[in-house]
PDB file of C-alpha atoms in Angstrom:
ATOM      1  CA  GLU A  73     -15.072 144.570  78.443  1.00 81.00           C
ATOM      2  CA  ILE A  74     -12.681 142.272  77.192  1.00 84.00           C
ATOM      3  CA  VAL A  75     -10.449 143.613  74.647  1.00 92.00           C
ATOM      4  CA  LEU A  76      -8.107 141.126  72.616  1.00 95.00           C
ATOM      5  CA  THR A  77      -5.011 142.768  71.435  1.00 97.00           C
ATOM      6  CA  GLN A  78      -3.144 140.250  68.578  1.00 98.00           C
ATOM      7  CA  SER A  79       0.542 140.571  67.895  1.00 97.00           C
ATOM      8  CA  PRO A  80       2.268 140.905  65.930  1.00 97.00           C
ATOM      9  CA  GLY A  81       0.135 142.905  63.257  1.00 97.00           C
ATOM     10  CA  THR A  82       1.919 141.323  60.523  1.00 98.00           C
ATOM     11  CA  LEU A  83       4.581 138.587  60.847  1.00 98.00           C
ATOM     12  CA  SER A  84       6.792 137.879  57.608  1.00 98.00           C
ATOM     13  CA  LEU A  85       8.496 134.299  57.556  1.00 98.00           C
ATOM     14  CA  SER A  86       9.603 131.678  55.049  1.00 97.00           C
ATOM     15  CA  PRO A  87       8.097 128.738  54.622  1.00 97.00           C
ATOM     16  CA  GLY A  88       9.511 125.649  56.937  1.00 97.00           C
ATOM     17  CA  GLU A  89       9.593 128.433  59.655  1.00 98.00           C
ATOM     18  CA  ARG A  90       8.098 128.512  63.056  1.00 98.00           C
ATOM     19  CA  ALA A  91       5.302 130.839  63.428  1.00 98.00           C
ATOM     20  CA  THR A  92       4.158 132.358  66.730  1.00 98.00           C
ATOM     21  CA  LEU A  93       0.947 134.479  67.064  1.00 98.00           C
ATOM     22  CA  SER A  94       0.055 136.288  70.995  1.00 98.00           C
ATOM     23  CA  CYS A  95      -3.138 136.731  71.390  1.00 97.00           C
ATOM     24  CA  ARG A  96      -3.463 138.911  75.098  1.00 96.00           C
ATOM     25  CA  ALA A  97      -6.862 139.933  76.539  1.00 92.00           C
ATOM     26  CA  SER A  98      -7.178 143.216  78.352  1.00 92.00           C
ATOM     27  CA  GLN A  99      -7.882 141.277  81.692  1.00 87.00           C
ATOM     28  CA  SER A 100      -7.699 137.611  82.852  1.00 83.00           C
ATOM     29  CA  PHE A 101     -10.790 134.983  82.621  1.00 77.00           C
ATOM     30  CA  ARG A 102     -11.176 131.752  84.205  1.00 76.00           C
ATOM     31  CA  ASN A 103     -12.390 129.996  81.249  1.00 77.00           C
ATOM     32  CA  THR A 104     -10.772 128.150  78.109  1.00 75.00           C
ATOM     33  CA  TYR A 105     -13.292 129.662  75.494  1.00 84.00           C
ATOM     34  CA  ILE A 106      -9.981 130.856  73.065  1.00 93.00           C
ATOM     35  CA  ALA A 107     -10.642 129.788  69.578  1.00 96.00           C
ATOM     36  CA  TRP A 108      -8.702 130.646  66.474  1.00 98.00           C
ATOM     37  CA  TYR A 109      -9.627 131.200  62.587  1.00 98.00           C
ATOM     38  CA  GLN A 110      -7.549 131.241  59.502  1.00 98.00           C
ATOM     39  CA  GLN A 111      -8.910 133.536  56.935  1.00 98.00           C
ATOM     40  CA  GLN A 112      -8.040 133.092  53.231  1.00 98.00           C
ATOM     41  CA  ARG A 113      -8.001 136.030  51.240  1.00 96.00           C
ATOM     42  CA  GLY A 114     -11.775 136.498  49.432  1.00 95.00           C
ATOM     43  CA  GLN A 115     -12.616 133.165  51.953  1.00 97.00           C
ATOM     44  CA  ALA A 116     -15.005 132.918  55.298  1.00 98.00           C
ATOM     45  CA  PRO A 117     -12.854 132.354  58.285  1.00 98.00           C
ATOM     46  CA  ARG A 118     -12.212 128.618  59.360  1.00 98.00           C
ATOM     47  CA  LEU A 119     -12.103 127.208  62.626  1.00 97.00           C
ATOM     48  CA  LEU A 120      -8.835 126.128  63.571  1.00 98.00           C
ATOM     49  CA  ILE A 121      -8.578 125.763  67.186  1.00 97.00           C
ATOM     50  CA  TYR A 122     -11.296 126.006  69.749  1.00 95.00           C
ATOM     51  CA  ASP A 123     -11.048 125.965  73.715  1.00 93.00           C
ATOM     52  CA  THR A 124      -7.249 127.337  73.602  1.00 94.00           C
ATOM     53  CA  SER A 125      -5.628 124.000  72.707  1.00 95.00           C
ATOM     54  CA  ASN A 126      -7.831 121.518  70.808  1.00 95.00           C
ATOM     55  CA  ARG A 127      -7.686 121.143  66.845  1.00 97.00           C
ATOM     56  CA  ALA A 128     -10.632 121.230  65.065  1.00 96.00           C
ATOM     57  CA  THR A 129     -11.271 118.623  62.358  1.00 95.00           C
ATOM     58  CA  GLY A 130      -9.359 118.521  59.505  1.00 96.00           C
ATOM     59  CA  THR A 131      -6.879 120.855  61.192  1.00 98.00           C
ATOM     60  CA  PRO A 132      -2.867 119.838  60.234  1.00 98.00           C
ATOM     61  CA  ALA A 133      -1.365 118.665  63.293  1.00 98.00           C
ATOM     62  CA  ARG A 134       1.761 121.630  62.599  1.00 98.00           C
ATOM     63  CA  PHE A 135      -1.036 123.938  64.271  1.00 98.00           C
ATOM     64  CA  SER A 136      -1.058 124.156  68.130  1.00 98.00           C
ATOM     65  CA  GLY A 137      -2.561 126.631  70.447  1.00 97.00           C
ATOM     66  CA  SER A 138      -1.776 127.244  74.127  1.00 96.00           C
ATOM     67  CA  GLY A 139      -2.201 129.627  77.030  1.00 93.00           C
ATOM     68  CA  SER A 140      -3.940 130.943  80.341  1.00 90.00           C
ATOM     69  CA  GLY A 141      -4.818 133.930  81.717  1.00 88.00           C
ATOM     70  CA  THR A 142      -4.493 136.723  79.809  1.00 91.00           C
ATOM     71  CA  VAL A 143      -1.871 135.320  76.988  1.00 94.00           C
ATOM     72  CA  PHE A 144      -2.506 132.866  74.003  1.00 95.00           C
ATOM     73  CA  THR A 145      -0.700 131.744  71.517  1.00 97.00           C
ATOM     74  CA  LEU A 146      -1.371 129.882  68.162  1.00 98.00           C
ATOM     75  CA  SER A 147       1.732 128.183  66.991  1.00 98.00           C
ATOM     76  CA  ILE A 148       2.589 126.644  63.481  1.00 98.00           C
ATOM     77  CA  SER A 149       5.508 124.278  63.584  1.00 98.00           C
ATOM     78  CA  ARG A 150       6.679 124.982  60.063  1.00 98.00           C
ATOM     79  CA  VAL A 151       4.711 127.051  57.574  1.00 98.00           C
ATOM     80  CA  GLU A 152       3.324 125.581  54.361  1.00 98.00           C
ATOM     81  CA  PRO A 153       2.363 127.848  51.320  1.00 97.00           C
ATOM     82  CA  GLU A 154      -1.164 127.388  52.351  1.00 97.00           C
ATOM     83  CA  ASP A 155      -0.842 128.629  55.945  1.00 98.00           C
ATOM     84  CA  PHE A 156      -0.268 132.102  54.447  1.00 98.00           C
ATOM     85  CA  ALA A 157      -3.235 134.065  55.887  1.00 98.00           C
ATOM     86  CA  VAL A 158      -5.068 136.439  58.083  1.00 98.00           C
ATOM     87  CA  TYR A 159      -5.183 134.888  61.448  1.00 98.00           C
ATOM     88  CA  TYR A 160      -8.203 135.945  63.834  1.00 98.00           C
ATOM     89  CA  CYS A 161      -8.436 134.960  67.646  1.00 98.00           C
ATOM     90  CA  GLN A 162     -11.914 134.515  69.410  1.00 97.00           C
ATOM     91  CA  HIS A 163     -13.080 134.857  73.031  1.00 94.00           C
ATOM     92  CA  TYR A 164     -16.546 133.809  74.608  1.00 90.00           C
ATOM     93  CA  GLY A 165     -17.644 135.230  77.888  1.00 85.00           C
ATOM     94  CA  GLY A 166     -17.228 138.817  78.186  1.00 83.00           C
ATOM     95  CA  SER A 167     -18.911 142.125  76.787  1.00 83.00           C
ATOM     96  CA  PRO A 168     -19.993 141.625  73.826  1.00 89.00           C
ATOM     97  CA  LEU A 169     -20.654 138.273  74.720  1.00 91.00           C
ATOM     98  CA  TYR A 170     -18.013 137.277  71.888  1.00 94.00           C
ATOM     99  CA  SER A 171     -15.140 138.991  70.890  1.00 95.00           C
ATOM    100  CA  PHE A 172     -12.423 139.140  67.991  1.00 97.00           C
ATOM    101  CA  GLY A 173      -8.778 140.290  68.091  1.00 98.00           C
ATOM    102  CA  GLN A 174      -8.044 142.576  65.027  1.00 98.00           C
ATOM    103  CA  GLY A 175      -6.158 139.970  63.265  1.00 98.00           C
ATOM    104  CA  THR A 176      -2.285 138.673  62.118  1.00 98.00           C
ATOM    105  CA  LYS A 177      -1.391 138.848  58.972  1.00 98.00           C
ATOM    106  CA  LEU A 178       0.921 135.932  58.189  1.00 98.00           C
ATOM    107  CA  GLU A 179       3.059 136.728  54.786  1.00 98.00           C
ATOM    108  CA  VAL A 180       5.167 135.503  52.892  1.00 96.00           C
ATOM    109  CA  LYS A 181       9.157 136.874  53.629  1.00 95.00           C
TER     110      LYS A 181
ATOM    111  CA  GLN B  60     -22.908 117.880  56.799  1.00 95.00           C
ATOM    112  CA  ILE B  61     -23.755 121.790  58.233  1.00 97.00           C
ATOM    113  CA  THR B  62     -24.250 124.547  55.398  1.00 98.00           C
ATOM    114  CA  LEU B  63     -25.027 127.959  56.222  1.00 98.00           C
ATOM    115  CA  LYS B  64     -25.632 130.469  52.984  1.00 98.00           C
ATOM    116  CA  GLU B  65     -26.420 134.185  53.391  1.00 98.00           C
ATOM    117  CA  SER B  66     -28.974 135.897  50.930  1.00 97.00           C
ATOM    118  CA  GLY B  67     -29.960 139.589  50.906  1.00 97.00           C
ATOM    119  CA  PRO B  68     -29.760 142.948  49.405  1.00 98.00           C
ATOM    120  CA  THR B  69     -25.833 143.530  48.054  1.00 97.00           C
ATOM    121  CA  LEU B  70     -26.507 147.619  47.873  1.00 98.00           C
ATOM    122  CA  VAL B  71     -28.600 149.532  50.412  1.00 98.00           C
ATOM    123  CA  LYS B  72     -29.259 153.114  51.059  1.00 98.00           C
ATOM    124  CA  PRO B  73     -28.353 155.056  54.217  1.00 97.00           C
ATOM    125  CA  THR B  74     -31.205 155.204  56.906  1.00 97.00           C
ATOM    126  CA  GLN B  75     -32.714 152.119  55.024  1.00 98.00           C
ATOM    127  CA  THR B  76     -33.631 148.831  57.022  1.00 98.00           C
ATOM    128  CA  LEU B  77     -30.985 145.840  55.749  1.00 98.00           C
ATOM    129  CA  THR B  78     -32.699 142.550  55.912  1.00 98.00           C
ATOM    130  CA  LEU B  79     -30.262 139.222  55.092  1.00 98.00           C
ATOM    131  CA  THR B  80     -31.589 135.632  55.671  1.00 97.00           C
ATOM    132  CA  CYS B  81     -29.505 132.690  56.490  1.00 98.00           C
ATOM    133  CA  THR B  82     -30.664 129.423  54.703  1.00 97.00           C
ATOM    134  CA  PHE B  83     -29.119 126.186  56.667  1.00 97.00           C
ATOM    135  CA  SER B  84     -29.176 122.579  56.733  1.00 96.00           C
ATOM    136  CA  GLY B  85     -27.683 119.803  58.342  1.00 96.00           C
ATOM    137  CA  PHE B  86     -29.106 120.922  62.112  1.00 94.00           C
ATOM    138  CA  SER B  87     -32.075 121.870  63.537  1.00 92.00           C
ATOM    139  CA  LEU B  88     -32.432 125.040  65.156  1.00 92.00           C
ATOM    140  CA  SER B  89     -35.135 123.500  67.683  1.00 89.00           C
ATOM    141  CA  SER B  90     -32.615 121.010  69.274  1.00 89.00           C
ATOM    142  CA  PRO B  91     -31.148 121.957  72.763  1.00 91.00           C
ATOM    143  CA  GLY B  92     -28.228 123.693  72.712  1.00 91.00           C
ATOM    144  CA  VAL B  93     -28.134 124.979  68.889  1.00 92.00           C
ATOM    145  CA  ALA B  94     -27.427 128.609  68.288  1.00 95.00           C
ATOM    146  CA  VAL B  95     -27.118 130.348  64.958  1.00 97.00           C
ATOM    147  CA  GLY B  96     -25.198 133.837  64.925  1.00 97.00           C
ATOM    148  CA  TRP B  97     -24.329 137.203  62.671  1.00 98.00           C
ATOM    149  CA  ILE B  98     -20.419 138.123  62.466  1.00 98.00           C
ATOM    150  CA  ARG B  99     -19.692 141.154  60.040  1.00 98.00           C
ATOM    151  CA  GLN B 100     -16.632 142.139  58.794  1.00 98.00           C
ATOM    152  CA  PRO B 101     -15.753 145.996  57.101  1.00 98.00           C
ATOM    153  CA  PRO B 102     -13.593 145.471  53.910  1.00 97.00           C
ATOM    154  CA  GLY B 103      -9.839 145.044  55.087  1.00 96.00           C
ATOM    155  CA  LYS B 104     -10.925 145.107  58.883  1.00 97.00           C
ATOM    156  CA  ALA B 105     -11.275 142.681  61.568  1.00 98.00           C
ATOM    157  CA  LEU B 106     -14.162 140.159  62.423  1.00 98.00           C
ATOM    158  CA  GLU B 107     -17.250 141.713  64.278  1.00 98.00           C
ATOM    159  CA  TRP B 108     -19.617 139.705  66.564  1.00 98.00           C
ATOM    160  CA  LEU B 109     -23.626 141.158  65.782  1.00 98.00           C
ATOM    161  CA  GLY B 110     -25.758 138.629  67.781  1.00 97.00           C
ATOM    162  CA  LEU B 111     -26.728 135.085  67.895  1.00 96.00           C
ATOM    163  CA  ILE B 112     -30.359 133.278  68.458  1.00 97.00           C
ATOM    164  CA  TYR B 113     -30.640 129.922  70.300  1.00 94.00           C
ATOM    165  CA  TRP B 114     -32.671 127.045  69.905  1.00 93.00           C
ATOM    166  CA  ASP B 115     -35.079 128.783  72.731  1.00 93.00           C
ATOM    167  CA  ASP B 116     -35.538 131.488  70.985  1.00 94.00           C
ATOM    168  CA  ASP B 117     -33.472 133.577  73.179  1.00 95.00           C
ATOM    169  CA  LYS B 118     -31.156 136.349  71.645  1.00 97.00           C
ATOM    170  CA  ARG B 119     -27.833 137.892  72.492  1.00 96.00           C
ATOM    171  CA  TYR B 120     -26.493 141.183  70.729  1.00 97.00           C
ATOM    172  CA  THR B 121     -23.246 142.913  70.939  1.00 97.00           C
ATOM    173  CA  PRO B 122     -24.105 146.084  73.366  1.00 95.00           C
ATOM    174  CA  SER B 123     -22.871 148.549  70.531  1.00 95.00           C
ATOM    175  CA  LEU B 124     -25.529 147.821  67.915  1.00 97.00           C
ATOM    176  CA  LYS B 125     -28.148 146.091  70.530  1.00 96.00           C
ATOM    177  CA  ASN B 126     -30.964 149.057  69.207  1.00 97.00           C
ATOM    178  CA  ARG B 127     -30.549 148.124  65.993  1.00 98.00           C
ATOM    179  CA  LEU B 128     -30.292 144.489  65.617  1.00 98.00           C
ATOM    180  CA  THR B 129     -33.126 142.005  65.816  1.00 98.00           C
ATOM    181  CA  ILE B 130     -32.662 138.374  65.088  1.00 98.00           C
ATOM    182  CA  SER B 131     -35.413 135.919  64.278  1.00 97.00           C
ATOM    183  CA  LYS B 132     -35.939 132.397  63.324  1.00 93.00           C
ATOM    184  CA  ALA B 133     -38.388 130.763  60.832  1.00 82.00           C
ATOM    185  CA  THR B 134     -37.607 126.957  62.109  1.00 68.00           C
ATOM    186  CA  SER B 135     -39.347 125.527  59.672  1.00 75.00           C
ATOM    187  CA  HIS B 136     -38.012 126.523  56.984  1.00 73.00           C
ATOM    188  CA  SER B 137     -34.502 126.563  58.346  1.00 94.00           C
ATOM    189  CA  GLN B 138     -33.658 130.234  58.126  1.00 97.00           C
ATOM    190  CA  VAL B 139     -32.504 132.826  60.291  1.00 97.00           C
ATOM    191  CA  VAL B 140     -33.328 136.311  59.704  1.00 97.00           C
ATOM    192  CA  LEU B 141     -30.755 139.466  60.354  1.00 98.00           C
ATOM    193  CA  THR B 142     -32.696 143.272  60.514  1.00 98.00           C
ATOM    194  CA  MET B 143     -30.205 146.171  61.309  1.00 98.00           C
ATOM    195  CA  THR B 144     -32.167 149.334  61.202  1.00 98.00           C
ATOM    196  CA  ASN B 145     -30.726 152.912  60.061  1.00 98.00           C
ATOM    197  CA  MET B 146     -27.642 151.558  57.428  1.00 98.00           C
ATOM    198  CA  GLU B 147     -25.016 154.117  57.592  1.00 97.00           C
ATOM    199  CA  PRO B 148     -21.937 154.043  55.174  1.00 97.00           C
ATOM    200  CA  GLU B 149     -19.810 152.300  57.978  1.00 97.00           C
ATOM    201  CA  ASP B 150     -22.124 149.287  57.855  1.00 98.00           C
ATOM    202  CA  THR B 151     -20.473 148.481  54.509  1.00 98.00           C
ATOM    203  CA  GLY B 152     -18.859 144.703  54.902  1.00 98.00           C
ATOM    204  CA  SER B 153     -19.292 141.276  54.747  1.00 98.00           C
ATOM    205  CA  TYR B 154     -21.627 139.506  56.774  1.00 98.00           C
ATOM    206  CA  PHE B 155     -21.622 136.034  57.517  1.00 98.00           C
ATOM    207  CA  CYS B 156     -23.911 133.271  59.421  1.00 98.00           C
ATOM    208  CA  VAL B 157     -22.158 131.045  61.321  1.00 98.00           C
ATOM    209  CA  HIS B 158     -23.269 128.095  63.436  1.00 97.00           C
ATOM    210  CA  ARG B 159     -22.363 127.612  67.241  1.00 95.00           C
ATOM    211  CA  PRO B 160     -21.607 123.911  68.475  1.00 90.00           C
ATOM    212  CA  GLN B 161     -25.084 122.083  70.049  1.00 85.00           C
ATOM    213  CA  VAL B 162     -22.691 121.114  73.376  1.00 82.00           C
ATOM    214  CA  THR B 163     -23.034 124.626  75.090  1.00 74.00           C
ATOM    215  CA  THR B 164     -19.765 123.906  76.807  1.00 78.00           C
ATOM    216  CA  LEU B 165     -18.136 124.892  73.418  1.00 81.00           C
ATOM    217  CA  GLN B 166     -18.152 128.859  72.452  1.00 89.00           C
ATOM    218  CA  HIS B 167     -16.665 128.859  69.021  1.00 94.00           C
ATOM    219  CA  PHE B 168     -17.915 128.988  65.471  1.00 96.00           C
ATOM    220  CA  ASP B 169     -17.263 125.459  63.761  1.00 96.00           C
ATOM    221  CA  TYR B 170     -19.327 126.536  60.380  1.00 97.00           C
ATOM    222  CA  TRP B 171     -19.472 129.792  58.190  1.00 98.00           C
ATOM    223  CA  GLY B 172     -21.438 131.098  55.425  1.00 98.00           C
ATOM    224  CA  GLN B 173     -19.630 131.972  52.543  1.00 98.00           C
ATOM    225  CA  GLY B 174     -20.727 135.468  53.140  1.00 98.00           C
ATOM    226  CA  THR B 175     -22.625 138.448  51.591  1.00 98.00           C
ATOM    227  CA  LEU B 176     -21.067 141.921  50.717  1.00 98.00           C
ATOM    228  CA  VAL B 177     -23.523 144.672  51.681  1.00 98.00           C
ATOM    229  CA  THR B 178     -22.757 148.076  50.710  1.00 98.00           C
ATOM    230  CA  VAL B 179     -24.257 151.194  52.179  1.00 98.00           C
ATOM    231  CA  SER B 180     -24.294 154.117  49.598  1.00 97.00           C
ATOM    232  CA  SER B 181     -26.438 156.488  48.141  1.00 95.00           C
TER     233      SER B 181
END
């Protein structure tokens, strides 16, 4: 079973700062099936990044994804007020077939 | 434009069976590669993938709940049904219906329903 561990649990930043969110897998895998989702309070998650580094339709260019092996990163170059939310990473290919991290909350400092 | 919407009871009693329906539009579950899944989220907690049904009626379930879950499709009515037996208070949460892209090398969920909150309580 692949377990995804996200860090930090909470990230406190001011608008305009850079955000770096981490997703660490319990074992290395060869595929690039890492996706990132943003969830605003009371809403369904929204796809941001797929295949580790591809921005989904409508994802602003300030969001970027990277990583390989066991460590994956979601970066926000300059945090905007609408970016404060909870972020989840997701992997495909282990057991269970799809797994999610526990989430990172990006909050206003 | 792809849309999905969940419907079903908001309150179920312990030991009862939950039945949720996902009604979708903008795609056909008969088209090769298409899949529709279910994901749930307890209040204040993380997302949990429950299962997926493919265009060819193949199904996959999360191992921990496999014995309690059934996903089926009613293609002619663009609906997917989730049933979960023996509901417990720990099953309380929001249940989301999701679309997986048709291209089978893309393994993420690009469209989500708004979710439906299910409470398990006597």
